[in-house]
Coordinates of C-alpha atoms in Angstrom, one line a residue:
M131 CA 131.5 174.9 190.4
A132 CA 128.6 172.5 191.0
M133 CA 129.1 168.9 191.8
A134 CA 128.8 166.5 188.9
S135 CA 126.5 163.5 188.9
T136 CA 127.1 160.8 191.4
V137 CA 128.4 158.3 188.8
A138 CA 130.9 160.9 187.5
V139 CA 132.1 161.7 191.0
V140 CA 132.6 158.0 192.0
F141 CA 134.3 157.0 188.8
G142 CA 136.3 160.2 188.5
S143 CA 137.5 159.7 192.1
I144 CA 138.5 156.1 191.3
A145 CA 140.4 157.1 188.2
F146 CA 142.2 159.9 190.1
A147 CA 143.0 157.5 193.0
I148 CA 144.6 155.0 190.6
F149 CA 146.7 157.8 189.1
W150 CA 147.8 159.0 192.6
V151 CA 148.8 155.5 193.7
M152 CA 150.8 154.9 190.5
A153 CA 152.5 158.3 190.8
V154 CA 153.5 157.9 194.5
F155 CA 154.1 154.1 194.4
P156 CA 155.1 153.3 190.8
A157 CA 156.1 149.7 191.6
V158 CA 153.0 148.5 193.5
P159 CA 152.9 144.7 193.4
F160 CA 149.5 144.3 191.9
L161 CA 150.3 146.7 189.0
P162 CA 154.0 147.6 188.6
I163 CA 153.7 149.6 185.4
G164 CA 155.4 152.8 186.5
R165 CA 154.4 156.4 186.7
T166 CA 154.2 157.2 183.0
A167 CA 151.9 154.3 182.3
G168 CA 150.0 155.0 185.5
S169 CA 149.2 158.6 184.3
L170 CA 148.0 157.3 180.9
L171 CA 145.9 154.8 182.7
G172 CA 144.2 157.5 184.8
A173 CA 143.6 159.6 181.7
M174 CA 142.1 156.7 179.8
L175 CA 139.8 155.8 182.7
M176 CA 138.6 159.4 182.8
V177 CA 137.5 159.1 179.2
I178 CA 136.2 155.6 179.5
F179 CA 134.1 156.5 182.5
R180 CA 132.8 159.5 180.6
V181 CA 133.9 162.0 183.2
I182 CA 135.3 164.0 180.3
T183 CA 135.0 163.7 176.5
P184 CA 137.9 162.9 174.2
D185 CA 137.9 166.4 172.9
Q186 CA 138.0 167.8 176.4
A187 CA 140.9 165.4 177.2
Y188 CA 142.9 166.8 174.3
D189 CA 142.1 170.4 175.3
A190 CA 143.3 169.6 178.8
I191 CA 146.9 169.1 177.6
D192 CA 148.9 172.3 178.2
L193 CA 151.2 172.6 175.2
P194 CA 153.1 175.7 176.4
I195 CA 154.2 173.8 179.5
L196 CA 155.3 170.8 177.5
G197 CA 157.2 173.1 175.1
L198 CA 158.9 174.9 178.0
L199 CA 159.8 171.6 179.6
F200 CA 161.1 170.1 176.4
G201 CA 163.2 173.2 175.6
T202 CA 164.8 173.3 179.0
M203 CA 165.7 169.6 178.9
V204 CA 167.4 170.0 175.5
V205 CA 169.3 173.0 176.8
S206 CA 170.4 171.0 179.9
V207 CA 171.7 168.2 177.6
Y208 CA 173.9 170.6 175.7
L209 CA 175.1 172.3 178.9
E210 CA 176.1 168.8 180.2
Q211 CA 178.0 168.2 177.0
A212 CA 179.7 171.5 177.4
D213 CA 181.1 170.4 180.8
M214 CA 178.9 172.8 182.8
F215 CA 178.3 170.1 185.5
K216 CA 181.9 169.0 185.4
Y217 CA 182.9 172.5 186.4
L218 CA 180.2 172.4 189.1
G219 CA 181.9 169.2 190.4
K220 CA 185.3 170.9 190.5
M221 CA 183.8 173.6 192.6
L222 CA 182.6 171.0 195.0
S223 CA 186.0 169.3 195.4
Y224 CA 188.4 172.3 195.1
K225 CA 190.4 172.8 198.3
S226 CA 187.7 171.2 200.5
R227 CA 188.1 171.7 204.2
G228 CA 186.2 168.7 205.5
G229 CA 182.7 167.4 205.7
K230 CA 180.9 170.5 206.8
D231 CA 182.5 172.6 204.1
L232 CA 181.5 170.0 201.5
L233 CA 177.9 169.9 202.7
C234 CA 177.6 173.7 202.5
R235 CA 179.0 173.7 198.9
I236 CA 176.6 171.0 197.9
C237 CA 173.7 173.0 199.3
L238 CA 174.7 176.2 197.4
I239 CA 175.6 174.5 194.1
S240 CA 172.5 172.4 194.1
A241 CA 170.3 175.4 194.8
I242 CA 171.8 177.5 192.0
S243 CA 171.9 174.8 189.4
S244 CA 168.3 173.8 190.2
A245 CA 167.1 177.4 189.8
L246 CA 168.6 177.5 186.3
F247 CA 168.4 173.9 185.0
T248 CA 165.5 172.3 187.0
N249 CA 165.8 170.3 190.2
D250 CA 165.3 166.9 188.6
T251 CA 168.2 167.5 186.1
T252 CA 170.5 168.6 189.0
C253 CA 169.7 165.5 191.1
V254 CA 170.1 163.1 188.2
I255 CA 173.6 164.5 187.3
L256 CA 175.0 165.2 190.8
T257 CA 173.8 162.3 192.9
E258 CA 176.6 159.8 191.9
F259 CA 179.2 162.6 192.1
V260 CA 178.1 163.4 195.6
L261 CA 178.5 159.7 196.6
K262 CA 182.0 159.7 195.2
V263 CA 182.9 162.8 197.1
A264 CA 181.6 161.3 200.4
R265 CA 183.5 158.1 199.8
Q266 CA 186.7 159.9 199.0
N267 CA 186.5 161.8 202.3
D268 CA 185.3 158.8 204.3
L269 CA 182.0 160.5 205.2
P270 CA 178.5 159.0 205.5
P271 CA 176.5 159.7 202.3
E272 CA 173.1 160.4 204.1
P273 CA 173.6 164.1 205.0
F274 CA 175.0 164.8 201.5
L275 CA 172.1 163.2 199.7
L276 CA 169.6 165.0 201.9
A277 CA 171.5 168.3 201.3
L278 CA 171.4 167.7 197.5
A279 CA 167.7 166.8 197.3
S280 CA 166.4 169.4 199.8
S281 CA 168.5 172.2 198.4
A282 CA 167.5 171.3 194.9
N283 CA 163.8 171.6 195.8
I284 CA 164.3 174.9 197.7
G285 CA 166.5 176.4 195.0
S286 CA 164.1 175.4 192.2
S287 CA 161.4 177.6 193.8
A288 CA 163.2 180.8 192.7
T289 CA 162.5 180.7 189.0
P290 CA 159.7 179.6 186.7
I291 CA 162.0 177.0 185.0
G292 CA 163.2 175.5 188.3
N293 CA 160.5 172.8 188.5
P294 CA 157.3 171.6 186.8
Q295 CA 154.9 173.2 189.2
N296 CA 156.5 176.6 188.7
L297 CA 156.2 176.2 185.0
I298 CA 152.5 175.6 185.3
I299 CA 152.1 178.6 187.7
A300 CA 154.2 180.9 185.4
V301 CA 152.2 180.0 182.3
Q302 CA 148.7 180.1 184.0
S303 CA 149.4 183.3 185.9
G304 CA 151.3 185.2 183.2
I305 CA 153.9 186.4 185.8
S306 CA 157.1 187.4 184.1
F307 CA 160.4 185.6 184.8
G308 CA 161.9 188.6 186.5
K309 CA 158.9 189.3 188.7
F310 CA 158.6 185.7 189.6
A311 CA 162.3 185.5 190.7
A312 CA 162.2 188.8 192.5
G313 CA 159.2 187.7 194.6
I314 CA 160.7 184.4 195.8
V315 CA 164.6 184.7 195.7
P316 CA 164.8 186.4 199.2
A317 CA 162.8 183.5 200.7
M318 CA 164.8 181.0 198.8
L319 CA 168.2 182.3 199.9
L320 CA 167.2 182.4 203.6
G321 CA 165.6 179.0 203.2
I322 CA 168.8 177.5 201.8
V323 CA 170.8 178.9 204.8
I324 CA 168.2 177.6 207.3
N325 CA 168.1 174.2 205.7
M326 CA 171.9 174.0 205.7
V327 CA 172.0 174.9 209.4
I328 CA 169.4 172.2 210.2
I329 CA 171.4 169.5 208.4
L330 CA 174.7 170.6 210.1
C331 CA 173.0 170.4 213.5
M332 CA 171.5 167.0 212.9
Y333 CA 174.8 165.5 211.5
W334 CA 177.4 167.6 213.2
R335 CA 179.2 164.6 214.8
L336 CA 179.1 162.5 211.7
L337 CA 180.6 165.3 209.7
S338 CA 183.4 166.0 212.2
P339 CA 186.9 164.6 211.3
V340 CA 187.7 161.2 212.8
K341 CA 190.2 161.5 215.6
D342 CA 191.3 157.8 215.7
K343 CA 192.9 157.5 212.3
E344 CA 194.1 153.9 212.9
Q345 CA 190.5 152.7 213.1
A346 CA 189.2 154.8 210.2
V347 CA 190.3 153.4 206.9
P348 CA 188.7 155.5 204.2
E349 CA 187.7 154.0 200.9
L350 CA 190.0 155.7 198.5
V351 CA 188.6 157.1 195.3
A352 CA 190.9 158.5 192.6
E353 CA 190.7 162.3 192.6
D354 CA 190.5 162.3 188.8
E355 CA 187.5 160.0 189.0
V356 CA 185.7 162.5 191.2
V357 CA 186.7 165.7 189.3
S358 CA 186.0 164.2 185.9
H359 CA 182.6 162.6 186.7
R360 CA 179.8 163.4 184.3
F361 CA 176.4 161.9 183.9
T362 CA 176.3 159.7 180.7
P363 CA 172.9 158.3 179.6
A364 CA 172.6 155.0 177.9
T365 CA 172.6 156.5 174.4
L366 CA 175.9 157.2 172.7
S367 CA 177.0 160.7 172.0
H368 CA 178.7 162.1 168.9
L369 CA 182.0 161.9 170.8
N370 CA 181.6 158.2 171.5
S371 CA 180.7 157.5 167.9
L372 CA 183.8 159.3 166.7
N373 CA 186.0 157.3 169.1
S374 CA 184.5 154.1 167.8
L375 CA 185.2 155.1 164.3
E376 CA 188.8 155.8 165.1
S377 CA 189.4 152.4 166.5
G378 CA 187.5 150.4 163.8
L379 CA 184.3 150.1 161.9
V380 CA 180.8 150.3 163.5
I381 CA 178.5 147.7 162.1
D382 CA 175.1 147.0 163.7
G383 CA 176.0 148.8 166.8
M384 CA 179.3 146.9 167.3
V385 CA 182.9 148.1 166.7
H386 CA 185.0 145.9 164.4
T387 CA 188.7 146.5 164.1
P388 CA 190.6 145.9 160.9
A389 CA 191.7 142.5 162.2
T390 CA 188.0 141.3 162.2
T391 CA 186.9 143.1 159.0
G392 CA 190.0 142.6 156.9
E393 CA 192.4 145.2 155.5
S394 CA 190.6 147.0 152.7
R395 CA 190.9 150.4 151.1
N396 CA 187.5 151.3 152.5
N397 CA 188.8 150.9 156.1
E398 CA 191.4 153.6 155.5
T399 CA 188.7 156.2 155.4
F400 CA 187.9 155.4 159.1
R401 CA 191.5 155.7 160.3
S402 CA 192.5 158.6 162.5
P403 CA 194.6 161.5 161.1
S404 CA 197.6 160.4 163.3
N405 CA 197.6 157.0 161.7
S406 CA 197.5 158.5 158.2
L407 CA 200.5 160.7 159.1
Q408 CA 202.5 157.8 160.4
N409 CA 201.7 155.8 157.2
N410 CA 202.8 158.8 155.1
S411 CA 206.0 159.1 157.1
Q412 CA 206.7 155.4 156.5
R413 CA 206.0 155.8 152.8
V414 CA 208.4 158.8 152.6
Y415 CA 211.1 156.9 154.4
S416 CA 210.7 153.8 152.2
A417 CA 210.7 155.9 149.0
R418 CA 213.9 157.6 150.0
I419 CA 215.6 154.3 151.1
D420 CA 214.6 152.8 147.8
S421 CA 216.0 155.8 146.0
D422 CA 219.3 155.4 148.0
K423 CA 219.4 151.8 147.2
S424 CA 218.9 152.4 143.5
S425 CA 221.6 155.1 143.6
I426 CA 224.1 152.6 145.2
V427 CA 223.2 149.9 142.7
S428 CA 223.7 152.3 139.8
K429 CA 227.2 153.2 141.2
E430 CA 228.1 149.6 141.5
N431 CA 226.9 149.0 137.9
D432 CA 229.0 151.9 136.8
G433 CA 232.1 150.2 138.5
L434 CA 232.5 153.1 141.0
P435 CA 234.1 152.0 144.3
Q436 CA 231.9 152.2 147.4
T437 CA 233.8 153.8 150.3
K438 CA 232.9 153.7 154.0
E439 CA 232.1 157.4 153.9
D440 CA 229.7 156.9 151.0
T441 CA 227.9 154.1 152.9
G442 CA 227.7 156.2 156.0
S443 CA 226.4 159.2 154.1
K444 CA 223.7 157.0 152.6
R445 CA 222.7 155.7 156.0
S446 CA 222.7 159.1 157.5
L447 CA 220.5 160.4 154.6
G448 CA 218.0 157.6 155.3
M449 CA 217.9 158.4 159.1
D450 CA 217.6 162.2 158.4
S451 CA 214.7 161.4 156.1
L452 CA 213.0 159.4 158.7
N453 CA 213.6 162.0 161.4
H454 CA 212.3 164.7 159.1
A455 CA 209.2 162.8 158.3
T456 CA 208.5 161.9 161.9
E457 CA 209.0 165.5 163.1
N458 CA 206.8 166.8 160.3
G459 CA 204.1 164.3 161.2
G460 CA 204.4 165.0 164.9
S461 CA 204.1 168.8 164.3
L462 CA 201.0 168.2 162.1
K463 CA 199.5 166.0 164.7
Y464 CA 200.2 168.7 167.4
V465 CA 198.6 171.4 165.2
D466 CA 195.6 169.1 164.6
E467 CA 195.1 168.5 168.3
K468 CA 195.5 172.2 169.0
E469 CA 192.9 173.1 166.4
E470 CA 190.5 170.5 167.9
R471 CA 190.9 172.0 171.3
W472 CA 190.3 175.5 169.9
K473 CA 187.1 174.4 168.2
R474 CA 185.9 172.6 171.4
S475 CA 186.5 175.8 173.4
L476 CA 184.7 177.9 170.9
W477 CA 181.7 175.6 170.8
K478 CA 181.5 175.5 174.6
T479 CA 181.7 179.3 174.7
C480 CA 178.8 179.5 172.2
V481 CA 176.7 177.1 174.3
Y482 CA 177.2 179.3 177.4
L483 CA 176.4 182.5 175.5
V484 CA 173.3 181.1 173.9
T485 CA 172.1 179.9 177.3
L486 CA 172.8 183.3 178.8
G487 CA 170.8 184.8 176.0
M488 CA 167.9 182.6 177.0
L489 CA 168.0 183.7 180.6
I490 CA 168.2 187.4 179.5
A491 CA 165.2 186.8 177.1
L492 CA 163.2 185.3 180.0
L493 CA 164.1 188.2 182.3
M494 CA 162.8 190.6 179.6
G495 CA 159.4 188.9 179.7
L496 CA 159.4 187.1 176.4
N497 CA 157.3 184.0 175.9
M498 CA 158.9 181.3 178.0
S499 CA 157.9 178.3 176.0
W500 CA 159.0 179.7 172.6
T501 CA 162.1 181.1 174.2
A502 CA 163.2 177.7 175.5
I503 CA 162.4 176.0 172.2
T504 CA 164.2 178.6 170.2
T505 CA 167.3 178.3 172.4
A506 CA 167.2 174.5 172.0
L507 CA 167.1 174.9 168.2
V508 CA 169.9 177.5 168.2
L509 CA 172.1 175.1 170.1
M510 CA 171.4 172.3 167.6
V511 CA 172.5 174.6 164.8
V512 CA 175.6 175.7 166.6
D513 CA 176.5 172.1 167.3
F514 CA 176.4 171.5 163.5
K515 CA 175.8 167.8 163.9
D516 CA 173.0 165.4 163.8
A517 CA 170.8 166.3 166.8
H518 CA 169.5 162.7 167.1
P519 CA 171.9 161.7 170.0
C520 CA 170.9 164.9 171.9
L521 CA 167.2 164.4 171.4
D522 CA 167.5 160.8 172.6
K523 CA 168.5 162.1 176.0
V524 CA 165.2 164.0 176.4
S525 CA 162.9 162.4 178.9
Y526 CA 159.9 161.8 176.7
S527 CA 158.4 159.6 179.4
L528 CA 158.2 162.7 181.6
L529 CA 156.4 164.6 178.8
I530 CA 154.0 161.7 178.4
F531 CA 153.5 161.6 182.1
F532 CA 152.5 165.3 182.1
C533 CA 150.0 164.7 179.3
G534 CA 148.3 161.9 181.2
M535 CA 148.4 164.0 184.4
F536 CA 146.8 167.0 182.7
I537 CA 143.9 164.9 181.5
T538 CA 143.4 163.1 184.8
V539 CA 143.5 166.3 186.9
D540 CA 141.1 168.1 184.6
G541 CA 138.7 165.1 184.9
F542 CA 139.0 165.2 188.7
N543 CA 138.3 169.0 188.6
K544 CA 135.1 168.4 186.6
T545 CA 133.8 166.1 189.4
G546 CA 133.5 169.2 191.5
I547 CA 135.3 167.8 194.5
P548 CA 138.3 170.2 194.5
S549 CA 135.8 173.1 194.2
A550 CA 133.8 171.9 197.1
F551 CA 136.9 171.5 199.2
W552 CA 138.1 175.0 198.4
D553 CA 134.7 176.5 199.1
L554 CA 135.0 175.0 202.6
M555 CA 138.5 176.4 203.2
E556 CA 138.3 179.7 201.3
P557 CA 136.8 181.8 204.0
H558 CA 139.7 180.9 206.3
A559 CA 142.5 181.1 203.7
Q560 CA 142.4 184.7 202.6
I561 CA 145.8 186.0 201.3
D562 CA 145.4 189.4 202.9
S563 CA 145.8 188.2 206.5
A564 CA 148.5 186.3 208.4
T565 CA 146.0 183.7 209.6
G566 CA 144.7 183.2 206.1
I567 CA 148.2 182.7 204.7
I568 CA 148.9 180.1 207.4
V569 CA 145.7 178.2 206.6
L570 CA 146.4 178.4 202.9
A571 CA 150.0 177.2 203.4
A572 CA 148.7 174.3 205.5
V573 CA 146.2 173.3 202.8
I574 CA 148.9 173.4 200.1
L575 CA 151.4 171.5 202.3
V576 CA 148.9 168.6 203.1
L577 CA 147.7 168.3 199.5
S578 CA 151.3 168.5 198.1
N579 CA 152.2 165.4 200.1
V580 CA 149.0 163.6 199.5
A581 CA 148.3 164.3 195.9
S582 CA 151.9 165.5 195.0
N583 CA 152.8 169.1 194.3
V584 CA 152.1 169.3 190.5
P585 CA 148.5 168.0 190.8
T586 CA 148.0 170.3 193.8
V587 CA 148.9 173.3 191.7
L588 CA 146.6 172.2 188.9
L589 CA 143.8 171.6 191.3
L590 CA 144.1 174.8 193.5
G591 CA 145.8 177.3 191.3
A592 CA 142.9 178.9 189.5
R593 CA 140.7 178.9 192.6
V594 CA 143.3 180.4 194.9
A595 CA 144.2 183.1 192.3
A596 CA 140.5 184.0 191.7
S597 CA 139.9 184.4 195.4
A598 CA 142.9 186.7 195.7
A599 CA 142.1 188.6 192.6
A600 CA 138.8 189.7 194.3
I601 CA 141.0 191.6 196.7
S602 CA 143.6 193.2 194.4
A603 CA 145.9 192.3 191.5
T604 CA 148.9 192.5 193.8
Q605 CA 147.3 189.9 196.1
E606 CA 146.7 187.7 193.1
T607 CA 150.3 187.7 192.2
K608 CA 151.3 187.0 195.8
A609 CA 148.8 184.1 196.0
W610 CA 150.5 182.5 192.9
L611 CA 154.0 183.0 194.5
V612 CA 152.8 181.6 197.9
L613 CA 151.5 178.6 196.0
A614 CA 154.8 178.1 194.2
W615 CA 156.9 178.5 197.4
V616 CA 154.8 176.2 199.6
S617 CA 154.1 173.5 197.0
T618 CA 157.9 173.3 196.2
V619 CA 159.3 173.3 199.7
A620 CA 156.6 170.9 200.8
G621 CA 158.4 168.3 198.7
N622 CA 161.1 168.1 201.3
L623 CA 158.6 166.7 203.9
S624 CA 158.9 163.1 202.9
L625 CA 160.7 160.9 200.4
L626 CA 157.5 160.7 198.3
G627 CA 156.9 164.5 198.3
S628 CA 159.0 165.3 195.3
A629 CA 160.3 163.7 192.2
A630 CA 163.8 165.1 193.0
N631 CA 163.8 163.1 196.3
L632 CA 162.9 159.9 194.5
I633 CA 165.6 160.5 191.8
V634 CA 168.3 161.0 194.5
C635 CA 167.1 157.9 196.3
E636 CA 167.0 155.7 193.2
Q637 CA 170.3 157.0 191.7
A638 CA 172.0 156.4 195.0
R639 CA 170.6 152.8 195.3
R640 CA 171.8 152.0 191.7
A641 CA 175.2 153.5 192.1
I642 CA 178.4 151.4 192.3
S643 CA 178.6 152.2 196.0
G644 CA 174.9 151.6 196.3
Y645 CA 173.3 153.4 199.3
T646 CA 169.6 153.2 200.4
L647 CA 168.1 156.4 201.8
S648 CA 165.2 155.2 203.9
F649 CA 161.8 156.8 204.1
W650 CA 162.0 157.3 207.9
H651 CA 165.5 158.8 207.9
H652 CA 164.3 161.3 205.3
L653 CA 161.1 162.0 207.3
R654 CA 163.1 162.7 210.5
F655 CA 164.9 165.4 208.7
G656 CA 162.1 166.5 206.4
I657 CA 159.5 167.5 209.0
P658 CA 161.5 170.1 210.9
S659 CA 163.2 171.4 207.8
T660 CA 160.0 171.8 205.7
L661 CA 158.0 173.5 208.5
I662 CA 160.7 175.9 209.5
V663 CA 161.8 176.8 206.0
I664 CA 158.2 177.4 204.8
A665 CA 157.3 179.5 207.9
I666 CA 160.4 181.7 207.7
G667 CA 160.1 182.2 203.9
L668 CA 156.4 183.2 203.8
P669 CA 156.8 186.7 205.2
L670 CA 159.5 187.4 202.6
I671 CA 157.3 186.7 199.6
R672 CA 156.0 189.8 197.9
G673 CA 153.6 190.2 195.0

């Protein structure tokens, strides 16, 4: 591709530089508007500077990728509501044998869940839980946070739905889900083990049990709090709404009890079934006592003597009526709770089966975007409730970020700079030789940490694939998979290399037991881990 005019090159580079700064440093002092607004700013500047036309900007937005990303986010929300991540948490804390055992479990669970539910989702949900586990065992949080973020990145490389750059590669290359996974899973598994060993070696002494127990006073965390932890976004779920209704009326987002709203007949419709049963029991008892009283009065009016036995029988009759009503109400309440548990178990089973069906459909090679959207809609129907609370939890800001990024990267591509850079490196980065693979991996590694991994894939993907396709179709597939592997693992190099790293860092800082994972501590671990894992995994990737 020929270079564009000098004006387009200069202004396109400025727009892309602004986008890059906002993506890597979303809170810069001179313009702290965040990543999403930064990507839209870059896209707008590309159009204003006339690097691309408005129609070209709309065409640059990749709808299949957005659809796939949206579908997987909705599925992840329903899996979270079905306690999937709660069970993952129990697997972490079940019969733990110390810090080293916990770290290995975190690495494995983080990798598996990231391959199936994206690395960003895994890091959002598990970060606070990992902090609680570390506090409960009186262990430093740093190795566990590094294990979570790095394993999530490595594990996400195994599937097309593991991270955003893999989604782009799968859609652009047309590689099936099964072929994609088969080509990278061996490298991913070995990479997880190597990464785990590196963390254990670096933090072996910190993860060892404290010998002087008088000096070590662990910060106790209730075991129930750790096991039952689940990520809860700011929006209320259906369950929270129902709980609010059981305790009172919900007006303008506030819960009002009968004491504040007044006793009215309309309030009775919001009372729980158990309260209704108790009220019915009291009505039955009162009715029977009134009946007994009227019977006694009638006897007195008739002049009949009232013996002690008669009075005792009347009292016993009233107590029997109360006991019968209470037992009847209690049994109904028990049956109602048992029915609710049964319905909950059935719903969770349906969610897991539908998700399993999605994975099978992806392995069969069906369209990934429509498969994910269809699965999301099926889960909404199975839930049989208003889907608004679930849709509120979708990260629309991330989808908008991708729209702006697609436009910005397409504009930068039209300047001709990426093509000129690849023309310079292409003769030395042929996929059919070991030296060429090393050079290609080095180029992807550097660009992934300078321009981030998703823009790198957008910039280099088509050019790398075209160069490999000139050799053979198998080499073209291998080139796509090498791009996926290196660009994903390269995110572990620095704290800014991956969105998952930033999520873990930010979630840990905002947690109750706030902990700041510094840039240099991450870099000290990231450099050896990234270089070794990439180097060992490359020979295992097959087209």
